[in-house]
PDB file of C-alpha atoms in Angstrom:
ATOM      1  CA  MET A  14     149.691 159.662 149.848  1.00 66.00           C
ATOM      2  CA  GLU A  15     146.166 159.550 150.558  1.00 74.00           C
ATOM      3  CA  GLU A  16     144.055 158.960 147.079  1.00 82.00           C
ATOM      4  CA  GLN A  17     141.011 161.249 146.831  1.00 81.00           C
ATOM      5  CA  HIS A  18     138.137 161.179 144.209  1.00 83.00           C
ATOM      6  CA  ALA A  19     135.829 163.912 143.559  1.00 86.00           C
ATOM      7  CA  MET A  20     132.168 163.221 143.220  1.00 91.00           C
ATOM      8  CA  LYS A  21     129.714 165.490 141.513  1.00 95.00           C
ATOM      9  CA  VAL A  22     126.315 166.674 143.270  1.00 97.00           C
ATOM     10  CA  ILE A  23     123.366 165.623 140.863  1.00 98.00           C
ATOM     11  CA  ALA A  24     120.829 166.988 142.570  1.00 98.00           C
ATOM     12  CA  ARG A  25     119.282 168.444 146.300  1.00 98.00           C
ATOM     13  CA  ILE A  26     116.553 167.305 148.386  1.00 98.00           C
ATOM     14  CA  ARG A  27     113.875 169.795 149.268  1.00 97.00           C
ATOM     15  CA  SER A  28     112.335 168.772 152.411  1.00 97.00           C
ATOM     16  CA  ASP A  29     110.477 169.848 155.772  1.00 96.00           C
ATOM     17  CA  PHE A  30     113.484 169.674 157.865  1.00 96.00           C
ATOM     18  CA  THR A  31     115.520 172.960 158.104  1.00 94.00           C
ATOM     19  CA  GLU A  32     117.422 171.707 161.047  1.00 93.00           C
ATOM     20  CA  LYS A  33     119.049 168.380 162.135  1.00 91.00           C
ATOM     21  CA  PHE A  34     116.848 168.091 165.372  1.00 91.00           C
ATOM     22  CA  GLY A  35     113.854 166.089 164.802  1.00 91.00           C
ATOM     23  CA  ILE A  36     115.120 164.323 161.879  1.00 92.00           C
ATOM     24  CA  PRO A  37     114.015 160.504 161.780  1.00 91.00           C
ATOM     25  CA  ARG A  38     117.052 158.376 162.465  1.00 86.00           C
ATOM     26  CA  GLN A  39     116.409 156.207 159.247  1.00 89.00           C
ATOM     27  CA  SER A  40     114.858 156.758 156.251  1.00 93.00           C
ATOM     28  CA  GLY A  41     111.174 155.066 155.938  1.00 92.00           C
ATOM     29  CA  LEU A  42     110.327 155.489 159.634  1.00 91.00           C
ATOM     30  CA  VAL A  43     107.936 157.961 158.669  1.00 94.00           C
ATOM     31  CA  GLU A  44     106.367 157.074 155.351  1.00 94.00           C
ATOM     32  CA  ALA A  45     104.066 160.330 155.247  1.00 95.00           C
ATOM     33  CA  LEU A  46     107.189 162.406 155.259  1.00 97.00           C
ATOM     34  CA  GLU A  47     106.883 163.965 151.754  1.00 97.00           C
ATOM     35  CA  ALA A  48     110.155 165.754 149.673  1.00 98.00           C
ATOM     36  CA  ARG A  49     111.233 166.329 146.179  1.00 98.00           C
ATOM     37  CA  ILE A  50     114.294 165.725 144.524  1.00 98.00           C
ATOM     38  CA  VAL A  51     115.695 168.617 142.252  1.00 98.00           C
ATOM     39  CA  PHE A  52     118.182 167.905 139.907  1.00 98.00           C
ATOM     40  CA  GLU A  53     121.107 170.238 139.284  1.00 98.00           C
ATOM     41  CA  PRO A  54     120.768 172.292 135.902  1.00 97.00           C
ATOM     42  CA  GLU A  55     123.629 169.836 134.401  1.00 97.00           C
ATOM     43  CA  TYR A  56     121.093 166.733 134.891  1.00 98.00           C
ATOM     44  CA  ARG A  57     117.423 167.985 133.939  1.00 98.00           C
ATOM     45  CA  ASN A  58     117.392 165.697 131.340  1.00 97.00           C
ATOM     46  CA  PRO A  59     114.247 163.411 131.222  1.00 97.00           C
ATOM     47  CA  ASP A  60     116.023 160.890 129.551  1.00 98.00           C
ATOM     48  CA  ALA A  61     118.053 160.409 132.664  1.00 98.00           C
ATOM     49  CA  VAL A  62     114.841 158.803 134.807  1.00 98.00           C
ATOM     50  CA  ARG A  63     113.636 157.104 131.841  1.00 97.00           C
ATOM     51  CA  GLY A  64     112.032 153.762 132.910  1.00 98.00           C
ATOM     52  CA  MET A  65     112.219 155.179 136.698  1.00 98.00           C
ATOM     53  CA  GLU A  66     108.248 155.130 136.774  1.00 97.00           C
ATOM     54  CA  GLY A  67     108.475 151.287 137.286  1.00 97.00           C
ATOM     55  CA  PHE A  68     109.833 151.217 140.477  1.00 98.00           C
ATOM     56  CA  SER A  69     108.440 151.925 143.721  1.00 98.00           C
ATOM     57  CA  HIS A  70     111.390 152.581 145.903  1.00 98.00           C
ATOM     58  CA  ILE A  71     114.729 154.103 144.934  1.00 98.00           C
ATOM     59  CA  TRP A  72     118.036 154.485 146.799  1.00 98.00           C
ATOM     60  CA  LEU A  73     119.699 157.924 147.294  1.00 98.00           C
ATOM     61  CA  ILE A  74     123.413 158.337 148.223  1.00 97.00           C
ATOM     62  CA  TRP A  75     123.991 161.768 149.647  1.00 96.00           C
ATOM     63  CA  GLN A  76     126.307 163.772 151.687  1.00 94.00           C
ATOM     64  CA  PHE A  77     125.780 164.692 155.674  1.00 90.00           C
ATOM     65  CA  SER A  78     126.605 168.166 154.631  1.00 78.00           C
ATOM     66  CA  ARG A  79     126.381 169.395 158.255  1.00 75.00           C
ATOM     67  CA  ALA A  80     128.980 166.569 159.569  1.00 70.00           C
ATOM     68  CA  VAL A  81     131.640 166.925 157.601  1.00 74.00           C
ATOM     69  CA  ARG A  82     134.974 166.890 159.317  1.00 77.00           C
ATOM     70  CA  ALA A  83     138.802 166.716 158.804  1.00 80.00           C
ATOM     71  CA  ASN A  84     139.303 163.929 161.245  1.00 87.00           C
ATOM     72  CA  TRP A  85     137.302 160.576 162.208  1.00 86.00           C
ATOM     73  CA  SER A  86     137.076 158.132 165.022  1.00 89.00           C
ATOM     74  CA  PRO A  87     137.080 154.420 164.628  1.00 92.00           C
ATOM     75  CA  THR A  88     134.453 154.394 166.975  1.00 93.00           C
ATOM     76  CA  VAL A  89     130.982 156.297 167.899  1.00 88.00           C
ATOM     77  CA  ARG A  90     128.186 156.471 170.275  1.00 85.00           C
ATOM     78  CA  PRO A  91     124.990 155.567 168.608  1.00 81.00           C
ATOM     79  CA  PRO A  92     121.939 157.545 169.839  1.00 74.00           C
ATOM     80  CA  ARG A  93     119.481 154.499 170.513  1.00 70.00           C
ATOM     81  CA  LEU A  94     122.113 152.943 172.861  1.00 73.00           C
ATOM     82  CA  GLY A  95     121.852 155.960 175.130  1.00 68.00           C
ATOM     83  CA  GLY A  96     125.056 157.820 173.690  1.00 67.00           C
ATOM     84  CA  ASN A  97     127.118 156.122 176.168  1.00 75.00           C
ATOM     85  CA  GLU A  98     128.186 152.894 174.705  1.00 85.00           C
ATOM     86  CA  ARG A  99     130.724 152.922 171.698  1.00 91.00           C
ATOM     87  CA  MET A 100     130.390 150.876 168.527  1.00 91.00           C
ATOM     88  CA  GLY A 101     132.635 150.700 165.481  1.00 93.00           C
ATOM     89  CA  VAL A 102     132.047 153.399 163.034  1.00 92.00           C
ATOM     90  CA  PHE A 103     131.452 150.857 160.195  1.00 93.00           C
ATOM     91  CA  ALA A 104     128.823 148.969 162.162  1.00 92.00           C
ATOM     92  CA  THR A 105     126.939 152.176 162.592  1.00 88.00           C
ATOM     93  CA  ARG A 106     124.930 154.453 160.295  1.00 87.00           C
ATOM     94  CA  SER A 107     126.446 157.668 162.290  1.00 86.00           C
ATOM     95  CA  PRO A 108     127.098 160.351 160.063  1.00 87.00           C
ATOM     96  CA  PHE A 109     130.572 161.161 161.418  1.00 87.00           C
ATOM     97  CA  ARG A 110     132.432 158.985 159.076  1.00 89.00           C
ATOM     98  CA  PRO A 111     135.615 158.946 157.118  1.00 90.00           C
ATOM     99  CA  ASN A 112     133.396 160.100 153.984  1.00 91.00           C
ATOM    100  CA  ALA A 113     130.532 161.656 155.186  1.00 90.00           C
ATOM    101  CA  ILE A 114     128.239 159.678 152.904  1.00 93.00           C
ATOM    102  CA  GLY A 115     124.678 158.799 153.662  1.00 94.00           C
ATOM    103  CA  LEU A 116     122.345 156.019 152.110  1.00 96.00           C
ATOM    104  CA  SER A 117     118.643 156.189 152.089  1.00 96.00           C
ATOM    105  CA  CYS A 118     115.855 154.120 150.680  1.00 97.00           C
ATOM    106  CA  VAL A 119     112.613 155.893 149.836  1.00 98.00           C
ATOM    107  CA  LYS A 120     109.296 155.449 148.225  1.00 98.00           C
ATOM    108  CA  LEU A 121     109.094 156.919 144.868  1.00 98.00           C
ATOM    109  CA  GLU A 122     105.468 158.536 144.809  1.00 98.00           C
ATOM    110  CA  ARG A 123     105.727 160.219 141.362  1.00 97.00           C
ATOM    111  CA  ILE A 124     107.663 161.857 138.712  1.00 98.00           C
ATOM    112  CA  GLU A 125     106.762 165.523 137.791  1.00 98.00           C
ATOM    113  CA  TYR A 126     108.076 166.863 134.679  1.00 97.00           C
ATOM    114  CA  SER A 127     108.547 170.778 134.937  1.00 96.00           C
ATOM    115  CA  ALA A 128     109.448 172.942 132.195  1.00 95.00           C
ATOM    116  CA  GLU A 129     112.034 175.127 134.488  1.00 95.00           C
ATOM    117  CA  LEU A 130     113.489 172.251 136.675  1.00 97.00           C
ATOM    118  CA  GLY A 131     113.431 169.410 134.594  1.00 97.00           C
ATOM    119  CA  PRO A 132     112.246 165.901 136.010  1.00 98.00           C
ATOM    120  CA  LEU A 133     111.112 166.261 139.899  1.00 98.00           C
ATOM    121  CA  LEU A 134     111.224 163.180 141.663  1.00 98.00           C
ATOM    122  CA  HIS A 135     108.376 163.117 144.513  1.00 98.00           C
ATOM    123  CA  VAL A 136     109.361 160.789 147.554  1.00 98.00           C
ATOM    124  CA  GLN A 137     108.065 159.712 150.762  1.00 97.00           C
ATOM    125  CA  GLY A 138     109.745 158.429 153.980  1.00 97.00           C
ATOM    126  CA  ALA A 139     113.188 160.345 153.424  1.00 96.00           C
ATOM    127  CA  ASP A 140     115.508 161.279 156.441  1.00 94.00           C
ATOM    128  CA  LEU A 141     117.271 164.157 154.799  1.00 95.00           C
ATOM    129  CA  LEU A 142     117.730 167.746 155.708  1.00 95.00           C
ATOM    130  CA  ASP A 143     116.373 170.360 153.261  1.00 96.00           C
ATOM    131  CA  GLY A 144     119.074 171.099 150.623  1.00 96.00           C
ATOM    132  CA  THR A 145     121.006 168.011 151.174  1.00 96.00           C
ATOM    133  CA  PRO A 146     123.391 167.201 148.389  1.00 96.00           C
ATOM    134  CA  ILE A 147     122.724 163.912 146.505  1.00 98.00           C
ATOM    135  CA  TYR A 148     125.467 162.351 144.597  1.00 97.00           C
ATOM    136  CA  ASP A 149     123.687 159.447 142.916  1.00 98.00           C
ATOM    137  CA  ILE A 150     120.101 157.743 142.552  1.00 98.00           C
ATOM    138  CA  LYS A 151     119.342 153.847 141.806  1.00 98.00           C
ATOM    139  CA  PRO A 152     116.612 151.724 141.392  1.00 98.00           C
ATOM    140  CA  TYR A 153     115.630 149.769 144.511  1.00 97.00           C
ATOM    141  CA  LEU A 154     115.441 145.870 143.403  1.00 97.00           C
ATOM    142  CA  PRO A 155     113.525 143.611 145.733  1.00 95.00           C
ATOM    143  CA  TYR A 156     114.983 140.604 144.360  1.00 95.00           C
ATOM    144  CA  VAL A 157     118.398 141.442 145.592  1.00 95.00           C
ATOM    145  CA  ASP A 158     117.929 144.258 148.044  1.00 95.00           C
ATOM    146  CA  SER A 159     115.390 142.546 150.486  1.00 93.00           C
ATOM    147  CA  HIS A 160     116.838 139.826 152.706  1.00 93.00           C
ATOM    148  CA  THR A 161     114.147 138.710 154.785  1.00 91.00           C
ATOM    149  CA  GLU A 162     116.809 136.431 156.896  1.00 93.00           C
ATOM    150  CA  ALA A 163     119.055 139.306 157.735  1.00 91.00           C
ATOM    151  CA  THR A 164     119.946 140.229 161.288  1.00 91.00           C
ATOM    152  CA  GLY A 165     120.394 143.650 162.712  1.00 87.00           C
ATOM    153  CA  GLY A 166     122.961 143.552 165.348  1.00 88.00           C
ATOM    154  CA  PHE A 167     122.766 145.725 168.318  1.00 80.00           C
ATOM    155  CA  THR A 168     119.950 147.958 166.672  1.00 79.00           C
ATOM    156  CA  THR A 169     117.526 145.060 167.521  1.00 78.00           C
ATOM    157  CA  ARG A 170     117.723 146.195 171.292  1.00 73.00           C
ATOM    158  CA  ASN A 171     115.359 149.150 170.485  1.00 65.00           C
ATOM    159  CA  THR A 172     113.051 147.888 167.632  1.00 63.00           C
ATOM    160  CA  GLY A 173     109.327 149.226 168.033  1.00 61.00           C
ATOM    161  CA  TYR A 174     110.427 152.059 170.116  1.00 74.00           C
ATOM    162  CA  GLU A 175     107.474 154.819 169.842  1.00 89.00           C
ATOM    163  CA  LEU A 176     106.092 157.780 171.862  1.00 94.00           C
ATOM    164  CA  THR A 177     102.289 158.065 172.216  1.00 97.00           C
ATOM    165  CA  VAL A 178     101.667 161.792 170.710  1.00 97.00           C
ATOM    166  CA  GLN A 179      98.932 163.825 172.450  1.00 97.00           C
ATOM    167  CA  ASP A 180      97.900 167.182 171.198  1.00 97.00           C
ATOM    168  CA  PRO A 181      95.206 168.466 173.608  1.00 96.00           C
ATOM    169  CA  GLU A 182      94.942 171.781 172.164  1.00 96.00           C
ATOM    170  CA  ASN A 183      94.238 170.090 168.903  1.00 97.00           C
ATOM    171  CA  LEU A 184      97.076 172.191 167.314  1.00 97.00           C
ATOM    172  CA  LEU A 185      98.209 169.804 164.525  1.00 96.00           C
ATOM    173  CA  ALA A 186      94.623 170.387 163.322  1.00 95.00           C
ATOM    174  CA  SER A 187      95.803 173.565 161.557  1.00 94.00           C
ATOM    175  CA  LEU A 188      98.098 171.798 159.235  1.00 95.00           C
ATOM    176  CA  PRO A 189      97.158 170.229 156.188  1.00 93.00           C
ATOM    177  CA  PRO A 190      96.260 166.714 157.008  1.00 94.00           C
ATOM    178  CA  ARG A 191      99.426 165.004 155.045  1.00 94.00           C
ATOM    179  CA  ARG A 192     101.765 167.470 156.944  1.00 95.00           C
ATOM    180  CA  ALA A 193     100.145 167.071 160.459  1.00 96.00           C
ATOM    181  CA  GLU A 194     100.528 162.985 159.902  1.00 97.00           C
ATOM    182  CA  ALA A 195     103.706 163.275 158.969  1.00 97.00           C
ATOM    183  CA  LEU A 196     104.500 165.575 162.003  1.00 97.00           C
ATOM    184  CA  ARG A 197     102.901 163.182 164.209  1.00 97.00           C
ATOM    185  CA  GLY A 198     104.919 160.479 162.883  1.00 96.00           C
ATOM    186  CA  VAL A 199     108.428 162.043 163.440  1.00 96.00           C
ATOM    187  CA  LEU A 200     107.116 163.356 167.136  1.00 97.00           C
ATOM    188  CA  ALA A 201     106.383 159.787 167.840  1.00 96.00           C
ATOM    189  CA  GLN A 202     109.864 158.703 167.088  1.00 92.00           C
ATOM    190  CA  ASP A 203     111.223 160.809 169.907  1.00 92.00           C
ATOM    191  CA  PRO A 204     113.410 163.524 168.427  1.00 90.00           C
ATOM    192  CA  ARG A 205     115.126 164.111 171.614  1.00 88.00           C
ATOM    193  CA  PRO A 206     118.651 163.102 172.267  1.00 80.00           C
ATOM    194  CA  SER A 207     118.621 159.608 173.880  1.00 75.00           C
ATOM    195  CA  TYR A 208     120.424 160.896 176.988  1.00 76.00           C
ATOM    196  CA  GLN A 209     117.782 163.591 177.732  1.00 81.00           C
ATOM    197  CA  HIS A 210     114.955 162.386 180.210  1.00 83.00           C
ATOM    198  CA  ASP A 211     113.943 165.799 181.876  1.00 90.00           C
ATOM    199  CA  PRO A 212     109.864 165.581 181.614  1.00 93.00           C
ATOM    200  CA  GLU A 213     109.632 169.472 182.364  1.00 94.00           C
ATOM    201  CA  ARG A 214     112.176 170.409 179.614  1.00 96.00           C
ATOM    202  CA  VAL A 215     110.287 171.981 176.482  1.00 96.00           C
ATOM    203  CA  TYR A 216     111.765 171.347 173.129  1.00 96.00           C
ATOM    204  CA  GLY A 217     111.712 173.071 170.052  1.00 96.00           C
ATOM    205  CA  MET A 218     111.760 171.767 166.628  1.00 95.00           C
ATOM    206  CA  ALA A 219     111.597 173.376 163.175  1.00 96.00           C
ATOM    207  CA  PHE A 220     109.352 171.448 160.519  1.00 96.00           C
ATOM    208  CA  GLY A 221     107.918 172.639 157.135  1.00 93.00           C
ATOM    209  CA  GLY A 222     107.961 176.335 158.102  1.00 94.00           C
ATOM    210  CA  TYR A 223     106.686 175.908 161.590  1.00 95.00           C
ATOM    211  CA  GLU A 224     108.311 175.692 165.358  1.00 96.00           C
ATOM    212  CA  VAL A 225     106.751 172.826 167.072  1.00 97.00           C
ATOM    213  CA  LYS A 226     107.108 172.892 170.998  1.00 97.00           C
ATOM    214  CA  PHE A 227     106.626 169.860 173.153  1.00 97.00           C
ATOM    215  CA  ARG A 228     107.732 167.914 176.377  1.00 97.00           C
ATOM    216  CA  VAL A 229     108.143 164.207 177.087  1.00 96.00           C
ATOM    217  CA  ASN A 230     107.251 162.321 179.972  1.00 95.00           C
ATOM    218  CA  GLU A 231     107.759 158.527 180.132  1.00 91.00           C
ATOM    219  CA  LYS A 232     106.587 157.366 176.709  1.00 93.00           C
ATOM    220  CA  THR A 233     103.999 160.249 176.139  1.00 97.00           C
ATOM    221  CA  LEU A 234     104.857 163.312 173.976  1.00 97.00           C
ATOM    222  CA  THR A 235     102.825 166.384 174.600  1.00 98.00           C
ATOM    223  CA  VAL A 236     102.559 169.061 171.772  1.00 98.00           C
ATOM    224  CA  MET A 237     102.846 172.391 173.655  1.00 97.00           C
ATOM    225  CA  ALA A 238     102.653 175.209 170.809  1.00 97.00           C
ATOM    226  CA  LEU A 239     102.865 175.236 166.984  1.00 97.00           C
ATOM    227  CA  GLN A 240     103.890 178.726 165.550  1.00 95.00           C
ATOM    228  CA  ALA A 241     104.510 179.778 161.879  1.00 93.00           C
ATOM    229  CA  LYS A 242     108.092 180.749 161.584  1.00 82.00           C
TER     230      LYS A 242
END
């Protein structure tokens, strides 16, 4: 009989991503992205974050809430390998795993204390969908968590990949500067599935209450429209 253990949701994240499409494939790729961590009522005790202000980064342990499945596969197709080559699920960070758990390192910008919501953690660089349940938060410890000699396996085949973002109509200027910077960073990471390369196809992505439409030709992404949702 399979052993099971229940986990408590301690918080949820509030981010600009209301859909999976467009979310960076790893945390920290777009540091300009801003989000808030809101604790569940049971955990809104300021004592629970005492001392956290001294850390620049924190680890989030969370659930891929849109990827929970009854079954699992020992191999998956990493997007950055074109979606055709299979790798072992435990050699990837795919959301489709026996336990749909994610791990992200984010920058802790500041802690806000709210009379209604308790301590709010303002973070940067998160790769989480709005409303994602968080199971635990731990401090990032540079003296043990950073390994400069580490190797990246097959992921090193596609390091440094970015698109050039063009905005000929200056549409992003209608956004607050920080949000415009974050959106540019997200678009530069190429939100498309790796197997789609049609230069005439117009893609749509939800971000921060807006719908942004774009095309990609070779390594250039062109913003076509930006509309409030």
